[in-house]
mmCIF file with all atom_site columns, C-alpha atoms in Angstrom:
data_model
loop_
_atom_site.group_PDB
_atom_site.id
_atom_site.type_symbol
_atom_site.label_atom_id
_atom_site.label_alt_id
_atom_site.label_comp_id
_atom_site.label_asym_id
_atom_site.label_entity_id
_atom_site.label_seq_id
_atom_site.pdbx_PDB_ins_code
_atom_site.Cartn_x
_atom_site.Cartn_y
_atom_site.Cartn_z
_atom_site.occupancy
_atom_site.B_iso_or_equiv
_atom_site.pdbx_formal_charge
_atom_site.auth_seq_id
_atom_site.auth_comp_id
_atom_site.auth_asym_id
_atom_site.auth_atom_id
_atom_site.pdbx_PDB_model_num
ATOM 1   C CA . MET A 1 1   ? 17.194  -137.211 72.750 1.00 0.00 ? 1   MET A CA 1
ATOM 2   C CA . LYS A 1 2   ? 13.621  -135.994 72.263 1.00 0.00 ? 2   LYS A CA 1
ATOM 3   C CA . GLU A 1 3   ? 14.840  -132.489 71.343 1.00 0.00 ? 3   GLU A CA 1
ATOM 4   C CA . ARG A 1 4   ? 17.477  -133.918 69.033 1.00 0.00 ? 4   ARG A CA 1
ATOM 5   C CA . ILE A 1 5   ? 14.831  -135.962 67.223 1.00 0.00 ? 5   ILE A CA 1
ATOM 6   C CA . ALA A 1 6   ? 12.550  -132.917 66.952 1.00 0.00 ? 6   ALA A CA 1
ATOM 7   C CA . LYS A 1 7   ? 15.359  -130.742 65.532 1.00 0.00 ? 7   LYS A CA 1
ATOM 8   C CA . ALA A 1 8   ? 16.221  -133.450 63.005 1.00 0.00 ? 8   ALA A CA 1
ATOM 9   C CA . ALA A 1 9   ? 12.540  -133.706 62.033 1.00 0.00 ? 9   ALA A CA 1
ATOM 10  C CA . ILE A 1 10  ? 12.487  -129.966 61.453 1.00 0.00 ? 10  ILE A CA 1
ATOM 11  C CA . ALA A 1 11  ? 15.553  -130.266 59.223 1.00 0.00 ? 11  ALA A CA 1
ATOM 12  C CA . LEU A 1 12  ? 13.754  -132.960 57.224 1.00 0.00 ? 12  LEU A CA 1
ATOM 13  C CA . PHE A 1 13  ? 10.622  -130.786 57.052 1.00 0.00 ? 13  PHE A CA 1
ATOM 14  C CA . HIS A 1 14  ? 12.733  -128.223 55.210 1.00 0.00 ? 14  HIS A CA 1
ATOM 15  C CA . GLU A 1 15  ? 14.366  -130.800 52.977 1.00 0.00 ? 15  GLU A CA 1
ATOM 16  C CA . LYS A 1 16  ? 11.470  -133.156 52.183 1.00 0.00 ? 16  LYS A CA 1
ATOM 17  C CA . GLY A 1 17  ? 8.367   -131.591 53.654 1.00 0.00 ? 17  GLY A CA 1
ATOM 18  C CA . ILE A 1 18  ? 6.174   -133.334 56.190 1.00 0.00 ? 18  ILE A CA 1
ATOM 19  C CA . LYS A 1 19  ? 5.990   -136.454 54.027 1.00 0.00 ? 19  LYS A CA 1
ATOM 20  C CA . PHE A 1 20  ? 9.399   -137.736 55.197 1.00 0.00 ? 20  PHE A CA 1
ATOM 21  C CA . THR A 1 21  ? 9.315   -141.205 56.757 1.00 0.00 ? 21  THR A CA 1
ATOM 22  C CA . MET A 1 22  ? 10.457  -142.333 60.168 1.00 0.00 ? 22  MET A CA 1
ATOM 23  C CA . SER A 1 23  ? 13.064  -144.402 58.279 1.00 0.00 ? 23  SER A CA 1
ATOM 24  C CA . ASP A 1 24  ? 14.341  -141.171 56.699 1.00 0.00 ? 24  ASP A CA 1
ATOM 25  C CA . LEU A 1 25  ? 14.564  -139.623 60.141 1.00 0.00 ? 25  LEU A CA 1
ATOM 26  C CA . ALA A 1 26  ? 16.335  -142.621 61.689 1.00 0.00 ? 26  ALA A CA 1
ATOM 27  C CA . SER A 1 27  ? 18.855  -142.620 58.846 1.00 0.00 ? 27  SER A CA 1
ATOM 28  C CA . TYR A 1 28  ? 19.365  -138.852 59.177 1.00 0.00 ? 28  TYR A CA 1
ATOM 29  C CA . LEU A 1 29  ? 20.086  -139.247 62.902 1.00 0.00 ? 29  LEU A CA 1
ATOM 30  C CA . GLY A 1 30  ? 22.057  -142.484 62.539 1.00 0.00 ? 30  GLY A CA 1
ATOM 31  C CA . VAL A 1 31  ? 19.797  -144.338 64.975 1.00 0.00 ? 31  VAL A CA 1
ATOM 32  C CA . SER A 1 32  ? 17.323  -147.188 64.718 1.00 0.00 ? 32  SER A CA 1
ATOM 33  C CA . LYS A 1 33  ? 13.611  -146.623 64.140 1.00 0.00 ? 33  LYS A CA 1
ATOM 34  C CA . SER A 1 34  ? 12.961  -148.272 67.474 1.00 0.00 ? 34  SER A CA 1
ATOM 35  C CA . THR A 1 35  ? 14.943  -145.476 69.140 1.00 0.00 ? 35  THR A CA 1
ATOM 36  C CA . LEU A 1 36  ? 12.633  -142.948 67.525 1.00 0.00 ? 36  LEU A CA 1
ATOM 37  C CA . TYR A 1 37  ? 9.546   -144.882 68.589 1.00 0.00 ? 37  TYR A CA 1
ATOM 38  C CA . GLU A 1 38  ? 10.786  -144.959 72.197 1.00 0.00 ? 38  GLU A CA 1
ATOM 39  C CA . HIS A 1 39  ? 10.377  -141.180 72.249 1.00 0.00 ? 39  HIS A CA 1
ATOM 40  C CA . PHE A 1 40  ? 7.532   -140.723 69.762 1.00 0.00 ? 40  PHE A CA 1
ATOM 41  C CA . PRO A 1 41  ? 5.109   -143.654 69.341 1.00 0.00 ? 41  PRO A CA 1
ATOM 42  C CA . SER A 1 42  ? 4.078   -142.340 65.903 1.00 0.00 ? 42  SER A CA 1
ATOM 43  C CA . LYS A 1 43  ? 5.074   -139.785 63.334 1.00 0.00 ? 43  LYS A CA 1
ATOM 44  C CA . ASP A 1 44  ? 1.883   -137.883 64.111 1.00 0.00 ? 44  ASP A CA 1
ATOM 45  C CA . GLU A 1 45  ? 2.977   -137.542 67.743 1.00 0.00 ? 45  GLU A CA 1
ATOM 46  C CA . LEU A 1 46  ? 6.366   -136.265 66.584 1.00 0.00 ? 46  LEU A CA 1
ATOM 47  C CA . VAL A 1 47  ? 4.688   -133.721 64.323 1.00 0.00 ? 47  VAL A CA 1
ATOM 48  C CA . GLY A 1 48  ? 2.390   -132.805 67.234 1.00 0.00 ? 48  GLY A CA 1
ATOM 49  C CA . TYR A 1 49  ? 5.391   -132.259 69.496 1.00 0.00 ? 49  TYR A CA 1
ATOM 50  C CA . VAL A 1 50  ? 6.939   -129.896 66.922 1.00 0.00 ? 50  VAL A CA 1
ATOM 51  C CA . VAL A 1 51  ? 3.604   -128.061 66.559 1.00 0.00 ? 51  VAL A CA 1
ATOM 52  C CA . ASP A 1 52  ? 3.361   -127.724 70.359 1.00 0.00 ? 52  ASP A CA 1
ATOM 53  C CA . GLN A 1 53  ? 6.932   -126.381 70.555 1.00 0.00 ? 53  GLN A CA 1
ATOM 54  C CA . THR A 1 54  ? 6.201   -123.924 67.755 1.00 0.00 ? 54  THR A CA 1
ATOM 55  C CA . ASN A 1 55  ? 2.992   -122.766 69.441 1.00 0.00 ? 55  ASN A CA 1
ATOM 56  C CA . GLU A 1 56  ? 4.853   -122.302 72.743 1.00 0.00 ? 56  GLU A CA 1
ATOM 57  C CA . GLU A 1 57  ? 7.591   -120.257 71.051 1.00 0.00 ? 57  GLU A CA 1
ATOM 58  C CA . THR A 1 58  ? 5.046   -118.046 69.298 1.00 0.00 ? 58  THR A CA 1
ATOM 59  C CA . GLU A 1 59  ? 3.012   -117.603 72.474 1.00 0.00 ? 59  GLU A CA 1
ATOM 60  C CA . ARG A 1 60  ? 6.166   -116.667 74.425 1.00 0.00 ? 60  ARG A CA 1
ATOM 61  C CA . ARG A 1 61  ? 7.142   -114.109 71.768 1.00 0.00 ? 61  ARG A CA 1
ATOM 62  C CA . PHE A 1 62  ? 3.618   -112.655 71.741 1.00 0.00 ? 62  PHE A CA 1
ATOM 63  C CA . TRP A 1 63  ? 3.712   -112.336 75.527 1.00 0.00 ? 63  TRP A CA 1
ATOM 64  C CA . GLU A 1 64  ? 7.189   -110.704 75.514 1.00 0.00 ? 64  GLU A CA 1
ATOM 65  C CA . ILE A 1 65  ? 6.052   -108.128 72.981 1.00 0.00 ? 65  ILE A CA 1
ATOM 66  C CA . THR A 1 66  ? 2.722   -107.330 74.645 1.00 0.00 ? 66  THR A CA 1
ATOM 67  C CA . GLN A 1 67  ? 4.368   -107.004 78.079 1.00 0.00 ? 67  GLN A CA 1
ATOM 68  C CA . ASP A 1 68  ? 7.237   -104.775 76.885 1.00 0.00 ? 68  ASP A CA 1
ATOM 69  C CA . SER A 1 69  ? 6.347   -101.360 78.315 1.00 0.00 ? 69  SER A CA 1
ATOM 70  C CA . SER A 1 70  ? 9.054   -99.670  76.231 1.00 0.00 ? 70  SER A CA 1
ATOM 71  C CA . LEU A 1 71  ? 7.093   -100.436 73.029 1.00 0.00 ? 71  LEU A CA 1
ATOM 72  C CA . THR A 1 72  ? 4.274   -98.293  71.692 1.00 0.00 ? 72  THR A CA 1
ATOM 73  C CA . ILE A 1 73  ? 0.999   -99.919  70.680 1.00 0.00 ? 73  ILE A CA 1
ATOM 74  C CA . SER A 1 74  ? 2.038   -99.546  67.013 1.00 0.00 ? 74  SER A CA 1
ATOM 75  C CA . GLU A 1 75  ? 5.403   -101.219 67.709 1.00 0.00 ? 75  GLU A CA 1
ATOM 76  C CA . LYS A 1 76  ? 3.674   -104.024 69.599 1.00 0.00 ? 76  LYS A CA 1
ATOM 77  C CA . LEU A 1 77  ? 1.229   -104.624 66.751 1.00 0.00 ? 77  LEU A CA 1
ATOM 78  C CA . LYS A 1 78  ? 4.041   -104.564 64.184 1.00 0.00 ? 78  LYS A CA 1
ATOM 79  C CA . GLY A 1 79  ? 6.206   -106.900 66.257 1.00 0.00 ? 79  GLY A CA 1
ATOM 80  C CA . ILE A 1 80  ? 3.399   -109.396 66.690 1.00 0.00 ? 80  ILE A CA 1
ATOM 81  C CA . LEU A 1 81  ? 2.384   -109.350 63.042 1.00 0.00 ? 81  LEU A CA 1
ATOM 82  C CA . LEU A 1 82  ? 5.981   -110.078 62.010 1.00 0.00 ? 82  LEU A CA 1
ATOM 83  C CA . ILE A 1 83  ? 6.415   -113.175 64.176 1.00 0.00 ? 83  ILE A CA 1
ATOM 84  C CA . VAL A 1 84  ? 7.390   -116.288 62.232 1.00 0.00 ? 84  VAL A CA 1
ATOM 85  C CA . PRO A 1 85  ? 8.763   -119.201 64.282 1.00 0.00 ? 85  PRO A CA 1
ATOM 86  C CA . GLU A 1 86  ? 12.583  -119.330 64.182 1.00 0.00 ? 86  GLU A CA 1
ATOM 87  C CA . ASP A 1 87  ? 12.846  -122.872 62.817 1.00 0.00 ? 87  ASP A CA 1
ATOM 88  C CA . PHE A 1 88  ? 10.394  -122.154 60.013 1.00 0.00 ? 88  PHE A CA 1
ATOM 89  C CA . GLN A 1 89  ? 11.562  -118.837 58.526 1.00 0.00 ? 89  GLN A CA 1
ATOM 90  C CA . HIS A 1 90  ? 12.051  -120.369 55.071 1.00 0.00 ? 90  HIS A CA 1
ATOM 91  C CA . SER A 1 91  ? 9.485   -123.140 54.738 1.00 0.00 ? 91  SER A CA 1
ATOM 92  C CA . TYR A 1 92  ? 6.562   -122.153 56.931 1.00 0.00 ? 92  TYR A CA 1
ATOM 93  C CA . VAL A 1 93  ? 4.220   -121.667 53.977 1.00 0.00 ? 93  VAL A CA 1
ATOM 94  C CA . ARG A 1 94  ? 4.676   -125.112 52.439 1.00 0.00 ? 94  ARG A CA 1
ATOM 95  C CA . LEU A 1 95  ? 4.501   -126.801 55.816 1.00 0.00 ? 95  LEU A CA 1
ATOM 96  C CA . PHE A 1 96  ? 1.180   -125.115 56.629 1.00 0.00 ? 96  PHE A CA 1
ATOM 97  C CA . ALA A 1 97  ? -0.415  -126.745 53.605 1.00 0.00 ? 97  ALA A CA 1
ATOM 98  C CA . GLU A 1 98  ? 1.157   -130.138 54.235 1.00 0.00 ? 98  GLU A CA 1
ATOM 99  C CA . LEU A 1 99  ? 0.242   -130.087 57.918 1.00 0.00 ? 99  LEU A CA 1
ATOM 100 C CA . GLN A 1 100 ? -3.359  -129.291 57.045 1.00 0.00 ? 100 GLN A CA 1
ATOM 101 C CA . ARG A 1 101 ? -3.484  -132.104 54.485 1.00 0.00 ? 101 ARG A CA 1
ATOM 102 C CA . TYR A 1 102 ? -1.506  -134.918 56.148 1.00 0.00 ? 102 TYR A CA 1
ATOM 103 C CA . HIS A 1 103 ? -1.890  -134.217 59.874 1.00 0.00 ? 103 HIS A CA 1
ATOM 104 C CA . PRO A 1 104 ? -5.311  -132.576 60.315 1.00 0.00 ? 104 PRO A CA 1
ATOM 105 C CA . GLU A 1 105 ? -5.408  -133.085 64.087 1.00 0.00 ? 105 GLU A CA 1
ATOM 106 C CA . GLN A 1 106 ? -2.082  -131.307 64.474 1.00 0.00 ? 106 GLN A CA 1
ATOM 107 C CA . TRP A 1 107 ? -3.238  -128.600 62.062 1.00 0.00 ? 107 TRP A CA 1
ATOM 108 C CA . SER A 1 108 ? -6.269  -128.093 64.282 1.00 0.00 ? 108 SER A CA 1
ATOM 109 C CA . LYS A 1 109 ? -3.997  -127.341 67.268 1.00 0.00 ? 109 LYS A CA 1
ATOM 110 C CA . LEU A 1 110 ? -2.024  -124.843 65.231 1.00 0.00 ? 110 LEU A CA 1
ATOM 111 C CA . ASP A 1 111 ? -5.172  -123.267 63.834 1.00 0.00 ? 111 ASP A CA 1
ATOM 112 C CA . GLN A 1 112 ? -6.586  -122.843 67.343 1.00 0.00 ? 112 GLN A CA 1
ATOM 113 C CA . ALA A 1 113 ? -3.385  -121.120 68.469 1.00 0.00 ? 113 ALA A CA 1
ATOM 114 C CA . ILE A 1 114 ? -3.598  -118.799 65.458 1.00 0.00 ? 114 ILE A CA 1
ATOM 115 C CA . ASP A 1 115 ? -7.193  -117.911 66.387 1.00 0.00 ? 115 ASP A CA 1
ATOM 116 C CA . GLU A 1 116 ? -6.021  -117.003 69.904 1.00 0.00 ? 116 GLU A CA 1
ATOM 117 C CA . GLU A 1 117 ? -3.301  -114.816 68.391 1.00 0.00 ? 117 GLU A CA 1
ATOM 118 C CA . TRP A 1 118 ? -5.928  -112.932 66.363 1.00 0.00 ? 118 TRP A CA 1
ATOM 119 C CA . GLU A 1 119 ? -7.772  -112.223 69.611 1.00 0.00 ? 119 GLU A CA 1
ATOM 120 C CA . ILE A 1 120 ? -4.618  -110.580 70.993 1.00 0.00 ? 120 ILE A CA 1
ATOM 121 C CA . ILE A 1 121 ? -4.163  -108.589 67.789 1.00 0.00 ? 121 ILE A CA 1
ATOM 122 C CA . THR A 1 122 ? -7.805  -107.472 67.942 1.00 0.00 ? 122 THR A CA 1
ATOM 123 C CA . LYS A 1 123 ? -7.345  -106.299 71.538 1.00 0.00 ? 123 LYS A CA 1
ATOM 124 C CA . LEU A 1 124 ? -4.212  -104.317 70.575 1.00 0.00 ? 124 LEU A CA 1
ATOM 125 C CA . VAL A 1 125 ? -6.054  -102.607 67.738 1.00 0.00 ? 125 VAL A CA 1
ATOM 126 C CA . GLU A 1 126 ? -8.980  -101.783 70.040 1.00 0.00 ? 126 GLU A CA 1
ATOM 127 C CA . ASP A 1 127 ? -6.544  -100.399 72.654 1.00 0.00 ? 127 ASP A CA 1
ATOM 128 C CA . GLY A 1 128 ? -4.876  -98.316  69.940 1.00 0.00 ? 128 GLY A CA 1
ATOM 129 C CA . ILE A 1 129 ? -8.206  -96.895  68.836 1.00 0.00 ? 129 ILE A CA 1
ATOM 130 C CA . SER A 1 130 ? -9.404  -96.095  72.368 1.00 0.00 ? 130 SER A CA 1
ATOM 131 C CA . SER A 1 131 ? -6.087  -94.428  73.247 1.00 0.00 ? 131 SER A CA 1
ATOM 132 C CA . GLY A 1 132 ? -6.134  -92.336  70.068 1.00 0.00 ? 132 GLY A CA 1
ATOM 133 C CA . VAL A 1 133 ? -3.038  -93.946  68.517 1.00 0.00 ? 133 VAL A CA 1
ATOM 134 C CA . PHE A 1 134 ? -5.100  -95.467  65.690 1.00 0.00 ? 134 PHE A CA 1
ATOM 135 C CA . ARG A 1 135 ? -7.916  -93.690  63.960 1.00 0.00 ? 135 ARG A CA 1
ATOM 136 C CA . PRO A 1 136 ? -11.394 -95.098  64.568 1.00 0.00 ? 136 PRO A CA 1
ATOM 137 C CA . THR A 1 137 ? -12.159 -97.954  62.226 1.00 0.00 ? 137 THR A CA 1
ATOM 138 C CA . HIS A 1 138 ? -14.387 -100.996 62.050 1.00 0.00 ? 138 HIS A CA 1
ATOM 139 C CA . VAL A 1 139 ? -12.145 -103.520 63.818 1.00 0.00 ? 139 VAL A CA 1
ATOM 140 C CA . PRO A 1 140 ? -13.741 -106.726 62.442 1.00 0.00 ? 140 PRO A CA 1
ATOM 141 C CA . THR A 1 141 ? -13.170 -105.404 58.892 1.00 0.00 ? 141 THR A CA 1
ATOM 142 C CA . LEU A 1 142 ? -9.541  -104.560 59.667 1.00 0.00 ? 142 LEU A CA 1
ATOM 143 C CA . ILE A 1 143 ? -8.966  -108.032 61.142 1.00 0.00 ? 143 ILE A CA 1
ATOM 144 C CA . GLN A 1 144 ? -10.580 -109.606 58.056 1.00 0.00 ? 144 GLN A CA 1
ATOM 145 C CA . ILE A 1 145 ? -8.245  -107.559 55.827 1.00 0.00 ? 145 ILE A CA 1
ATOM 146 C CA . LEU A 1 146 ? -5.242  -108.628 57.888 1.00 0.00 ? 146 LEU A CA 1
ATOM 147 C CA . GLN A 1 147 ? -6.243  -112.295 57.824 1.00 0.00 ? 147 GLN A CA 1
ATOM 148 C CA . ALA A 1 148 ? -6.842  -112.232 54.072 1.00 0.00 ? 148 ALA A CA 1
ATOM 149 C CA . SER A 1 149 ? -3.505  -110.467 53.557 1.00 0.00 ? 149 SER A CA 1
ATOM 150 C CA . PHE A 1 150 ? -1.710  -113.098 55.616 1.00 0.00 ? 150 PHE A CA 1
ATOM 151 C CA . GLU A 1 151 ? -3.369  -115.912 53.683 1.00 0.00 ? 151 GLU A CA 1
ATOM 152 C CA . ALA A 1 152 ? -2.353  -114.324 50.371 1.00 0.00 ? 152 ALA A CA 1
ATOM 153 C CA . ILE A 1 153 ? 1.226   -113.738 51.497 1.00 0.00 ? 153 ILE A CA 1
ATOM 154 C CA . PHE A 1 154 ? 1.558   -117.246 52.875 1.00 0.00 ? 154 PHE A CA 1
ATOM 155 C CA . GLU A 1 155 ? 0.796   -118.709 49.432 1.00 0.00 ? 155 GLU A CA 1
ATOM 156 C CA . GLN A 1 156 ? 3.920   -120.479 48.147 1.00 0.00 ? 156 GLN A CA 1
ATOM 157 C CA . PRO A 1 157 ? 3.417   -119.404 44.487 1.00 0.00 ? 157 PRO A CA 1
ATOM 158 C CA . TYR A 1 158 ? 3.240   -115.728 45.522 1.00 0.00 ? 158 TYR A CA 1
ATOM 159 C CA . LEU A 1 159 ? 6.599   -115.867 47.308 1.00 0.00 ? 159 LEU A CA 1
ATOM 160 C CA . ALA A 1 160 ? 8.262   -117.849 44.525 1.00 0.00 ? 160 ALA A CA 1
ATOM 161 C CA . THR A 1 161 ? 6.877   -115.725 41.699 1.00 0.00 ? 161 THR A CA 1
ATOM 162 C CA . ASN A 1 162 ? 7.816   -112.448 43.359 1.00 0.00 ? 162 ASN A CA 1
ATOM 163 C CA . GLN A 1 163 ? 11.190  -113.688 44.636 1.00 0.00 ? 163 GLN A CA 1
ATOM 164 C CA . VAL A 1 164 ? 10.600  -112.235 48.067 1.00 0.00 ? 164 VAL A CA 1
ATOM 165 C CA . THR A 1 165 ? 11.130  -113.807 51.468 1.00 0.00 ? 165 THR A CA 1
ATOM 166 C CA . LEU A 1 166 ? 8.228   -114.351 53.805 1.00 0.00 ? 166 LEU A CA 1
ATOM 167 C CA . GLN A 1 167 ? 9.719   -111.868 56.280 1.00 0.00 ? 167 GLN A CA 1
ATOM 168 C CA . GLU A 1 168 ? 10.182  -109.172 53.581 1.00 0.00 ? 168 GLU A CA 1
ATOM 169 C CA . SER A 1 169 ? 6.628   -109.675 52.360 1.00 0.00 ? 169 SER A CA 1
ATOM 170 C CA . LEU A 1 170 ? 5.204   -109.548 55.889 1.00 0.00 ? 170 LEU A CA 1
ATOM 171 C CA . SER A 1 171 ? 7.204   -106.422 56.660 1.00 0.00 ? 171 SER A CA 1
ATOM 172 C CA . THR A 1 172 ? 5.853   -104.641 53.582 1.00 0.00 ? 172 THR A CA 1
ATOM 173 C CA . MET A 1 173 ? 2.296   -105.712 54.378 1.00 0.00 ? 173 MET A CA 1
ATOM 174 C CA . VAL A 1 174 ? 2.521   -104.535 58.004 1.00 0.00 ? 174 VAL A CA 1
ATOM 175 C CA . ASP A 1 175 ? 4.070   -101.219 56.940 1.00 0.00 ? 175 ASP A CA 1
ATOM 176 C CA . ILE A 1 176 ? 1.231   -100.611 54.483 1.00 0.00 ? 176 ILE A CA 1
ATOM 177 C CA . ILE A 1 177 ? -1.412  -101.559 57.057 1.00 0.00 ? 177 ILE A CA 1
ATOM 178 C CA . LEU A 1 178 ? 0.087   -99.281  59.700 1.00 0.00 ? 178 LEU A CA 1
ATOM 179 C CA . HIS A 1 179 ? 1.106   -96.351  57.463 1.00 0.00 ? 179 HIS A CA 1
ATOM 180 C CA . GLY A 1 180 ? -0.794  -96.673  54.180 1.00 0.00 ? 180 GLY A CA 1
ATOM 181 C CA . ILE A 1 181 ? 0.820   -95.945  50.844 1.00 0.00 ? 181 ILE A CA 1
ATOM 182 C CA . SER A 1 182 ? 0.396   -92.189  50.786 1.00 0.00 ? 182 SER A CA 1
ATOM 183 C CA . LYS A 1 183 ? 3.488   -89.994  51.162 1.00 0.00 ? 183 LYS A CA 1
ATOM 184 C CA . GLU A 1 184 ? 1.373   -87.412  53.004 1.00 0.00 ? 184 GLU A CA 1
ATOM 185 C CA . SER A 1 185 ? 1.834   -87.288  56.753 1.00 0.00 ? 185 SER A CA 1
#
């Protein structure tokens, strides 16, 4: 039942954002609020559970990519930079802002996981430089550029104005970071 509640909460995240009520969720599932509270004593704990599940999925996908010996360092970096949790492909941007505003403790957990992901990305870039796959560059500056690019792309108005999906936008950004914009080889 816990998973069913979490999946329904995710569906409501997409429909109403994080501001849905436990009454909305109970109605959506066709159960009583007391049933929800048996599994999640508060909405914040439910949101925390979804954040934990999302962090675990992302961590698992990071690990799979970094451990895949058939991938080059460039392919690993690209794969990692393109990860967006499955359940949040279309509303991740809006939910980031709402999570930060309405559930700061849960946002903090997500933010910490994101920081750990940047450490993995930094290590991949450093490995690419030391192995000669990437040209020498100031890694902290590159990471700052990547982080700023992600923040800009994850802005809801940008996606809406440019009528582009998050995945398309990320793919273009990663391609430009890895290959530049020059047609020269």
